[in-house]
Amino acid sequence: MKGYKGFDNKMQGRNDFQYEVGKTYTMDDNIEVCKSGFHFCTELKNVFEYYKIYNKNVYCEIEEHGNILNDGKKSCTNNIHIKKLCDGVIEGVYFKEGKLHREDGPAIEYANGDKLCYKEGKRHREHGPAIENADGNKYWYKEGKRHREYGAAI
């Protein structure tokens, strides 16, 4: 089964377990969602609930080859293969080498109208707000830091 997994910027999970692209990991212990096992999501959008998009996290495509338990959004297995860093457009989200990235528009556009611009995993937009919310709020960022040359960054 194909799925997606988020990591911190060091390719570690929440329990500081170190992962590498191209490797397979197996455990003999009993698996239980949110307690033990290798966790992943079958839909990319669900990964963002556990590894937020604004934390410079890294996202990978995975394959599972073992037992699976699922709670609706999150799954866990006893055998996981870290296939590759997310790259290109996946489910409408733009990636480059596992990080949110798009140079010619928002990396993510939500159904509610929110637009988020990222470059190499950092909030960034050269000539305009990096975040445009549907409610009209706009936020300027450059290289992940609030920034605006003329006027307030919010």
Short mmCIF file of N, CA and C in Angstrom, two decimals:
data_model
loop_
_atom_site.label_atom_id
_atom_site.label_comp_id
_atom_site.label_asym_id
_atom_site.label_seq_id
_atom_site.Cartn_x
_atom_site.Cartn_y
_atom_site.Cartn_z
N MET A 1 0.85 -1.18 0.00
CA MET A 1 0.00 0.00 0.00
C MET A 1 0.89 1.24 0.00
N LYS A 2 0.52 2.21 -0.80
CA LYS A 2 1.24 3.48 -0.88
C LYS A 2 0.69 4.43 0.17
N GLY A 3 1.57 5.27 0.72
CA GLY A 3 1.15 6.27 1.68
C GLY A 3 2.19 7.38 1.78
N TYR A 4 2.02 8.23 2.78
CA TYR A 4 2.91 9.37 2.99
C TYR A 4 3.26 9.47 4.46
N LYS A 5 4.49 9.93 4.70
CA LYS A 5 4.97 10.07 6.08
C LYS A 5 5.71 11.39 6.20
N GLY A 6 5.51 12.05 7.32
CA GLY A 6 6.22 13.29 7.60
C GLY A 6 7.35 13.04 8.58
N PHE A 7 8.36 13.89 8.50
CA PHE A 7 9.53 13.82 9.38
C PHE A 7 9.94 15.24 9.75
N ASP A 8 10.77 15.35 10.78
CA ASP A 8 11.37 16.66 11.04
C ASP A 8 12.47 16.87 10.00
N ASN A 9 13.15 18.00 10.07
CA ASN A 9 14.16 18.31 9.04
C ASN A 9 15.40 17.41 9.11
N LYS A 10 15.49 16.53 10.11
CA LYS A 10 16.60 15.57 10.21
C LYS A 10 16.16 14.17 9.79
N MET A 11 14.96 14.06 9.23
CA MET A 11 14.38 12.76 8.84
C MET A 11 14.15 11.85 10.04
N GLN A 12 13.73 12.47 11.15
CA GLN A 12 13.39 11.70 12.34
C GLN A 12 11.89 11.80 12.59
N GLY A 13 11.34 10.72 13.17
CA GLY A 13 9.94 10.72 13.55
C GLY A 13 9.77 11.32 14.93
N ARG A 14 8.58 11.26 15.46
CA ARG A 14 8.28 11.85 16.77
C ARG A 14 9.06 11.21 17.91
N ASN A 15 9.43 9.96 17.75
CA ASN A 15 10.18 9.27 18.81
C ASN A 15 11.69 9.34 18.57
N ASP A 16 12.13 10.26 17.73
CA ASP A 16 13.54 10.47 17.38
C ASP A 16 14.16 9.30 16.64
N PHE A 17 13.34 8.37 16.13
CA PHE A 17 13.84 7.27 15.32
C PHE A 17 14.36 7.85 14.01
N GLN A 18 15.57 7.46 13.62
CA GLN A 18 16.19 7.99 12.40
C GLN A 18 15.80 7.15 11.19
N TYR A 19 15.28 7.81 10.16
CA TYR A 19 14.89 7.16 8.91
C TYR A 19 15.80 7.61 7.79
N GLU A 20 15.87 6.80 6.73
CA GLU A 20 16.60 7.16 5.52
C GLU A 20 15.79 6.75 4.31
N VAL A 21 15.85 7.56 3.27
CA VAL A 21 15.18 7.25 2.02
C VAL A 21 15.82 5.99 1.43
N GLY A 22 14.97 5.09 0.94
CA GLY A 22 15.46 3.88 0.31
C GLY A 22 15.59 2.69 1.26
N LYS A 23 15.37 2.91 2.55
CA LYS A 23 15.51 1.84 3.54
C LYS A 23 14.14 1.29 3.95
N THR A 24 14.16 0.04 4.40
CA THR A 24 12.97 -0.64 4.91
C THR A 24 13.17 -0.90 6.39
N TYR A 25 12.13 -0.70 7.17
CA TYR A 25 12.20 -0.88 8.62
C TYR A 25 11.12 -1.86 9.06
N THR A 26 11.50 -2.77 9.94
CA THR A 26 10.59 -3.80 10.43
C THR A 26 10.66 -3.86 11.94
N MET A 27 9.52 -4.14 12.56
CA MET A 27 9.49 -4.34 14.01
C MET A 27 8.64 -5.56 14.32
N ASP A 28 9.01 -6.25 15.39
CA ASP A 28 8.29 -7.46 15.79
C ASP A 28 7.20 -7.17 16.81
N ASP A 29 7.27 -6.02 17.46
CA ASP A 29 6.31 -5.68 18.51
C ASP A 29 4.89 -5.57 17.94
N ASN A 30 3.91 -5.65 18.83
CA ASN A 30 2.53 -5.40 18.43
C ASN A 30 2.38 -3.95 18.02
N ILE A 31 1.56 -3.71 17.00
CA ILE A 31 1.34 -2.34 16.55
C ILE A 31 0.00 -1.84 17.07
N GLU A 32 -0.04 -0.53 17.34
CA GLU A 32 -1.26 0.13 17.80
C GLU A 32 -1.19 1.59 17.37
N VAL A 33 -2.22 2.05 16.67
CA VAL A 33 -2.24 3.43 16.18
C VAL A 33 -2.03 4.39 17.34
N CYS A 34 -1.13 5.35 17.13
CA CYS A 34 -0.76 6.40 18.09
C CYS A 34 0.09 5.88 19.26
N LYS A 35 0.42 4.61 19.29
CA LYS A 35 1.22 4.09 20.40
C LYS A 35 2.48 3.36 19.94
N SER A 36 2.34 2.43 19.00
CA SER A 36 3.51 1.68 18.54
C SER A 36 3.34 1.30 17.08
N GLY A 37 4.46 1.21 16.39
CA GLY A 37 4.46 0.89 14.97
C GLY A 37 4.99 2.06 14.16
N PHE A 38 5.11 1.84 12.87
CA PHE A 38 5.54 2.89 11.94
C PHE A 38 4.27 3.54 11.39
N HIS A 39 4.10 4.82 11.67
CA HIS A 39 2.87 5.53 11.32
C HIS A 39 2.99 6.23 9.97
N PHE A 40 1.85 6.30 9.27
CA PHE A 40 1.79 6.97 7.98
C PHE A 40 0.33 7.31 7.69
N CYS A 41 0.11 8.05 6.61
CA CYS A 41 -1.24 8.38 6.18
C CYS A 41 -1.40 7.98 4.72
N THR A 42 -2.56 7.51 4.35
CA THR A 42 -2.80 7.14 2.95
C THR A 42 -3.10 8.37 2.10
N GLU A 43 -3.53 9.47 2.74
CA GLU A 43 -3.77 10.72 2.03
C GLU A 43 -2.79 11.77 2.54
N LEU A 44 -2.14 12.45 1.61
CA LEU A 44 -1.12 13.44 1.95
C LEU A 44 -1.65 14.53 2.89
N LYS A 45 -2.86 15.03 2.65
CA LYS A 45 -3.41 16.12 3.45
C LYS A 45 -3.47 15.75 4.94
N ASN A 46 -3.66 14.47 5.24
CA ASN A 46 -3.72 14.05 6.65
C ASN A 46 -2.36 14.11 7.33
N VAL A 47 -1.28 13.96 6.58
CA VAL A 47 0.06 14.04 7.17
C VAL A 47 0.29 15.42 7.79
N PHE A 48 -0.27 16.46 7.15
CA PHE A 48 -0.06 17.83 7.63
C PHE A 48 -0.67 18.06 9.01
N GLU A 49 -1.58 17.22 9.44
CA GLU A 49 -2.14 17.35 10.78
C GLU A 49 -1.13 16.92 11.85
N TYR A 50 -0.19 16.08 11.48
CA TYR A 50 0.79 15.55 12.43
C TYR A 50 2.17 16.20 12.26
N TYR A 51 2.50 16.57 11.03
CA TYR A 51 3.74 17.28 10.74
C TYR A 51 3.37 18.54 10.00
N LYS A 52 3.22 19.61 10.74
CA LYS A 52 2.70 20.87 10.21
C LYS A 52 3.57 21.39 9.08
N ILE A 53 2.95 22.07 8.14
CA ILE A 53 3.66 22.55 6.97
C ILE A 53 4.61 23.71 7.27
N TYR A 54 4.44 24.40 8.36
CA TYR A 54 5.27 25.57 8.63
C TYR A 54 6.50 25.26 9.49
N ASN A 55 6.77 24.02 9.77
CA ASN A 55 7.89 23.67 10.63
C ASN A 55 9.12 23.18 9.89
N LYS A 56 9.22 23.43 8.59
CA LYS A 56 10.35 22.98 7.77
C LYS A 56 10.45 21.46 7.77
N ASN A 57 9.33 20.79 7.88
CA ASN A 57 9.33 19.34 7.88
C ASN A 57 9.57 18.80 6.48
N VAL A 58 9.87 17.51 6.42
CA VAL A 58 10.15 16.80 5.17
C VAL A 58 9.08 15.73 4.99
N TYR A 59 8.67 15.51 3.75
CA TYR A 59 7.60 14.56 3.46
C TYR A 59 8.08 13.53 2.44
N CYS A 60 7.72 12.27 2.70
CA CYS A 60 8.14 11.16 1.84
C CYS A 60 6.96 10.30 1.43
N GLU A 61 7.14 9.66 0.27
CA GLU A 61 6.22 8.62 -0.15
C GLU A 61 6.74 7.31 0.43
N ILE A 62 5.83 6.50 0.96
CA ILE A 62 6.22 5.24 1.58
C ILE A 62 5.43 4.09 0.96
N GLU A 63 5.91 2.89 1.22
CA GLU A 63 5.17 1.67 0.91
C GLU A 63 5.17 0.84 2.17
N GLU A 64 4.04 0.24 2.48
CA GLU A 64 3.99 -0.64 3.65
C GLU A 64 3.83 -2.06 3.15
N HIS A 65 4.48 -2.98 3.85
CA HIS A 65 4.47 -4.37 3.43
C HIS A 65 4.12 -5.30 4.58
N GLY A 66 3.50 -4.81 5.62
CA GLY A 66 3.22 -5.65 6.77
C GLY A 66 1.77 -5.58 7.20
N ASN A 67 1.56 -5.81 8.46
CA ASN A 67 0.22 -5.68 9.05
C ASN A 67 -0.13 -4.20 9.14
N ILE A 68 -1.41 -3.87 8.98
CA ILE A 68 -1.85 -2.47 9.04
C ILE A 68 -3.01 -2.33 10.00
N LEU A 69 -2.96 -1.25 10.79
CA LEU A 69 -4.11 -0.80 11.58
C LEU A 69 -4.39 0.63 11.14
N ASN A 70 -5.67 1.03 11.17
CA ASN A 70 -6.05 2.35 10.69
C ASN A 70 -7.11 2.93 11.60
N ASP A 71 -6.99 4.25 11.90
CA ASP A 71 -8.01 4.91 12.72
C ASP A 71 -8.83 5.90 11.92
N GLY A 72 -8.74 5.85 10.61
CA GLY A 72 -9.49 6.77 9.75
C GLY A 72 -8.59 7.76 9.05
N LYS A 73 -7.67 8.39 9.76
CA LYS A 73 -6.73 9.33 9.16
C LYS A 73 -5.30 8.80 9.20
N LYS A 74 -4.95 8.14 10.26
CA LYS A 74 -3.59 7.66 10.45
C LYS A 74 -3.59 6.13 10.45
N SER A 75 -2.53 5.57 9.87
CA SER A 75 -2.35 4.12 9.86
C SER A 75 -1.01 3.79 10.49
N CYS A 76 -0.84 2.55 10.91
CA CYS A 76 0.46 2.09 11.37
C CYS A 76 0.69 0.69 10.84
N THR A 77 1.96 0.34 10.72
CA THR A 77 2.37 -0.94 10.19
C THR A 77 3.60 -1.42 10.93
N ASN A 78 3.93 -2.70 10.75
CA ASN A 78 5.15 -3.23 11.34
C ASN A 78 6.27 -3.33 10.31
N ASN A 79 5.99 -2.93 9.05
CA ASN A 79 7.00 -2.98 8.00
C ASN A 79 6.77 -1.82 7.04
N ILE A 80 7.73 -0.91 6.97
CA ILE A 80 7.58 0.29 6.14
C ILE A 80 8.84 0.51 5.32
N HIS A 81 8.63 0.90 4.06
CA HIS A 81 9.74 1.24 3.17
C HIS A 81 9.63 2.72 2.83
N ILE A 82 10.69 3.49 3.09
CA ILE A 82 10.71 4.92 2.77
C ILE A 82 11.15 5.01 1.31
N LYS A 83 10.18 5.14 0.42
CA LYS A 83 10.43 5.02 -1.02
C LYS A 83 11.21 6.20 -1.58
N LYS A 84 10.68 7.42 -1.38
CA LYS A 84 11.34 8.59 -1.94
C LYS A 84 10.81 9.87 -1.31
N LEU A 85 11.59 10.93 -1.44
CA LEU A 85 11.13 12.25 -1.03
C LEU A 85 10.01 12.67 -1.97
N CYS A 86 9.00 13.32 -1.45
CA CYS A 86 7.94 13.85 -2.31
C CYS A 86 8.56 14.87 -3.26
N ASP A 87 8.20 14.78 -4.53
CA ASP A 87 8.76 15.66 -5.53
C ASP A 87 7.71 15.89 -6.61
N GLY A 88 7.61 17.11 -7.09
CA GLY A 88 6.61 17.43 -8.10
C GLY A 88 5.28 17.78 -7.43
N VAL A 89 4.19 17.56 -8.14
CA VAL A 89 2.86 17.90 -7.64
C VAL A 89 2.17 16.61 -7.20
N ILE A 90 1.81 16.55 -5.92
CA ILE A 90 1.11 15.39 -5.37
C ILE A 90 -0.15 15.89 -4.71
N GLU A 91 -1.28 15.39 -5.17
CA GLU A 91 -2.59 15.79 -4.63
C GLU A 91 -2.73 17.32 -4.57
N GLY A 92 -2.21 18.02 -5.58
CA GLY A 92 -2.32 19.47 -5.66
C GLY A 92 -1.34 20.25 -4.80
N VAL A 93 -0.38 19.56 -4.17
CA VAL A 93 0.62 20.21 -3.33
C VAL A 93 1.98 20.10 -4.05
N TYR A 94 2.72 21.20 -4.08
CA TYR A 94 3.99 21.26 -4.82
C TYR A 94 5.17 20.98 -3.88
N PHE A 95 6.05 20.08 -4.34
CA PHE A 95 7.23 19.68 -3.56
C PHE A 95 8.49 19.74 -4.41
N LYS A 96 9.60 19.91 -3.72
CA LYS A 96 10.92 19.75 -4.31
C LYS A 96 11.79 19.10 -3.24
N GLU A 97 12.26 17.90 -3.53
CA GLU A 97 13.13 17.15 -2.62
C GLU A 97 12.54 17.04 -1.22
N GLY A 98 11.25 16.73 -1.13
CA GLY A 98 10.60 16.48 0.14
C GLY A 98 10.09 17.71 0.87
N LYS A 99 10.38 18.89 0.36
CA LYS A 99 9.97 20.13 1.03
C LYS A 99 8.95 20.87 0.15
N LEU A 100 8.07 21.61 0.80
CA LEU A 100 7.11 22.43 0.05
C LEU A 100 7.88 23.46 -0.76
N HIS A 101 7.53 23.55 -2.06
CA HIS A 101 8.30 24.43 -2.92
C HIS A 101 7.54 24.70 -4.22
N ARG A 102 7.42 25.96 -4.54
CA ARG A 102 6.91 26.36 -5.86
C ARG A 102 7.36 27.79 -6.10
N GLU A 103 7.89 28.04 -7.29
CA GLU A 103 8.41 29.37 -7.59
C GLU A 103 7.44 30.24 -8.36
N ASP A 104 6.43 29.64 -9.00
CA ASP A 104 5.53 30.42 -9.85
C ASP A 104 4.11 30.51 -9.31
N GLY A 105 3.96 30.33 -8.01
CA GLY A 105 2.63 30.43 -7.41
C GLY A 105 2.61 29.74 -6.06
N PRO A 106 1.44 29.61 -5.47
CA PRO A 106 1.35 28.97 -4.16
C PRO A 106 1.71 27.49 -4.21
N ALA A 107 2.38 27.01 -3.18
CA ALA A 107 2.69 25.58 -3.06
C ALA A 107 1.44 24.82 -2.65
N ILE A 108 0.54 25.49 -1.93
CA ILE A 108 -0.71 24.89 -1.49
C ILE A 108 -1.84 25.90 -1.68
N GLU A 109 -2.93 25.43 -2.26
CA GLU A 109 -4.16 26.22 -2.33
C GLU A 109 -5.27 25.37 -1.74
N TYR A 110 -5.86 25.85 -0.66
CA TYR A 110 -6.92 25.12 0.01
C TYR A 110 -8.28 25.40 -0.64
N ALA A 111 -9.20 24.50 -0.46
CA ALA A 111 -10.54 24.64 -1.03
C ALA A 111 -11.24 25.89 -0.53
N ASN A 112 -10.90 26.35 0.69
CA ASN A 112 -11.54 27.55 1.24
C ASN A 112 -10.98 28.85 0.66
N GLY A 113 -9.91 28.74 -0.20
CA GLY A 113 -9.34 29.91 -0.83
C GLY A 113 -8.01 30.36 -0.25
N ASP A 114 -7.58 29.79 0.87
CA ASP A 114 -6.27 30.12 1.44
C ASP A 114 -5.16 29.69 0.48
N LYS A 115 -4.13 30.55 0.34
CA LYS A 115 -3.00 30.26 -0.53
C LYS A 115 -1.70 30.44 0.27
N LEU A 116 -0.81 29.44 0.17
CA LEU A 116 0.45 29.46 0.92
C LEU A 116 1.62 29.28 -0.03
N CYS A 117 2.55 30.22 -0.01
CA CYS A 117 3.73 30.15 -0.88
C CYS A 117 4.94 29.68 -0.06
N TYR A 118 5.67 28.73 -0.63
CA TYR A 118 6.86 28.17 0.02
C TYR A 118 7.98 28.03 -0.99
N LYS A 119 9.19 28.21 -0.49
CA LYS A 119 10.40 27.96 -1.28
C LYS A 119 11.34 27.14 -0.41
N GLU A 120 11.67 25.94 -0.87
CA GLU A 120 12.57 25.04 -0.15
C GLU A 120 12.13 24.83 1.30
N GLY A 121 10.82 24.68 1.51
CA GLY A 121 10.29 24.38 2.83
C GLY A 121 10.07 25.58 3.74
N LYS A 122 10.36 26.78 3.25
CA LYS A 122 10.19 27.99 4.06
C LYS A 122 9.14 28.89 3.42
N ARG A 123 8.35 29.55 4.28
CA ARG A 123 7.38 30.51 3.76
C ARG A 123 8.16 31.59 3.03
N HIS A 124 7.76 31.85 1.78
CA HIS A 124 8.55 32.79 0.99
C HIS A 124 7.77 33.24 -0.24
N ARG A 125 7.85 34.54 -0.50
CA ARG A 125 7.36 35.09 -1.76
C ARG A 125 8.06 36.42 -1.99
N GLU A 126 8.59 36.58 -3.18
CA GLU A 126 9.38 37.77 -3.50
C GLU A 126 8.54 39.05 -3.59
N HIS A 127 7.48 39.03 -4.35
CA HIS A 127 6.75 40.27 -4.63
C HIS A 127 5.28 40.13 -4.26
N GLY A 128 5.04 39.97 -2.98
CA GLY A 128 3.67 39.85 -2.51
C GLY A 128 3.62 39.01 -1.25
N PRO A 129 2.44 38.84 -0.70
CA PRO A 129 2.31 38.07 0.54
C PRO A 129 2.52 36.57 0.30
N ALA A 130 3.22 35.92 1.23
CA ALA A 130 3.44 34.47 1.14
C ALA A 130 2.19 33.72 1.58
N ILE A 131 1.38 34.37 2.40
CA ILE A 131 0.13 33.76 2.85
C ILE A 131 -1.00 34.73 2.52
N GLU A 132 -1.99 34.21 1.81
CA GLU A 132 -3.20 34.98 1.52
C GLU A 132 -4.37 34.14 1.98
N ASN A 133 -5.02 34.58 3.04
CA ASN A 133 -6.18 33.85 3.56
C ASN A 133 -7.45 34.30 2.86
N ALA A 134 -8.40 33.40 2.80
CA ALA A 134 -9.67 33.69 2.15
C ALA A 134 -10.40 34.85 2.81
N ASP A 135 -10.14 35.09 4.10
CA ASP A 135 -10.80 36.18 4.82
C ASP A 135 -10.17 37.55 4.53
N GLY A 136 -9.15 37.57 3.65
CA GLY A 136 -8.51 38.83 3.27
C GLY A 136 -7.22 39.13 4.00
N ASN A 137 -6.89 38.40 5.05
CA ASN A 137 -5.62 38.61 5.76
C ASN A 137 -4.46 38.17 4.89
N LYS A 138 -3.38 38.96 4.93
CA LYS A 138 -2.18 38.67 4.14
C LYS A 138 -0.95 38.80 5.04
N TYR A 139 0.03 37.91 4.80
CA TYR A 139 1.24 37.89 5.60
C TYR A 139 2.45 37.76 4.68
N TRP A 140 3.43 38.62 4.88
CA TRP A 140 4.62 38.65 4.03
C TRP A 140 5.76 37.90 4.71
N TYR A 141 6.41 37.03 3.97
CA TYR A 141 7.56 36.27 4.46
C TYR A 141 8.63 36.22 3.37
N LYS A 142 9.87 36.20 3.81
CA LYS A 142 11.00 36.00 2.92
C LYS A 142 11.95 35.05 3.62
N GLU A 143 12.28 33.95 2.97
CA GLU A 143 13.18 32.93 3.55
C GLU A 143 12.70 32.46 4.93
N GLY A 144 11.39 32.37 5.13
CA GLY A 144 10.83 31.86 6.38
C GLY A 144 10.66 32.88 7.48
N LYS A 145 11.04 34.12 7.23
CA LYS A 145 10.92 35.16 8.26
C LYS A 145 9.96 36.24 7.78
N ARG A 146 9.20 36.76 8.75
CA ARG A 146 8.28 37.85 8.39
C ARG A 146 9.09 39.01 7.83
N HIS A 147 8.58 39.54 6.71
CA HIS A 147 9.36 40.55 6.03
C HIS A 147 8.46 41.35 5.09
N ARG A 148 8.69 42.62 5.07
CA ARG A 148 8.05 43.47 4.08
C ARG A 148 8.87 44.74 3.97
N GLU A 149 9.23 45.10 2.74
CA GLU A 149 10.07 46.27 2.55
C GLU A 149 9.34 47.57 2.81
N TYR A 150 8.05 47.61 2.47
CA TYR A 150 7.27 48.84 2.67
C TYR A 150 5.99 48.48 3.40
N GLY A 151 5.86 48.91 4.63
CA GLY A 151 4.66 48.64 5.39
C GLY A 151 4.82 47.46 6.34
N ALA A 152 3.77 47.19 7.08
CA ALA A 152 3.80 46.10 8.05
C ALA A 152 3.80 44.74 7.35
N ALA A 153 4.44 43.74 7.98
CA ALA A 153 4.51 42.39 7.41
C ALA A 153 3.21 41.63 7.59
N ILE A 154 2.27 42.20 8.32
CA ILE A 154 0.97 41.55 8.53
C ILE A 154 -0.11 42.38 7.88
#
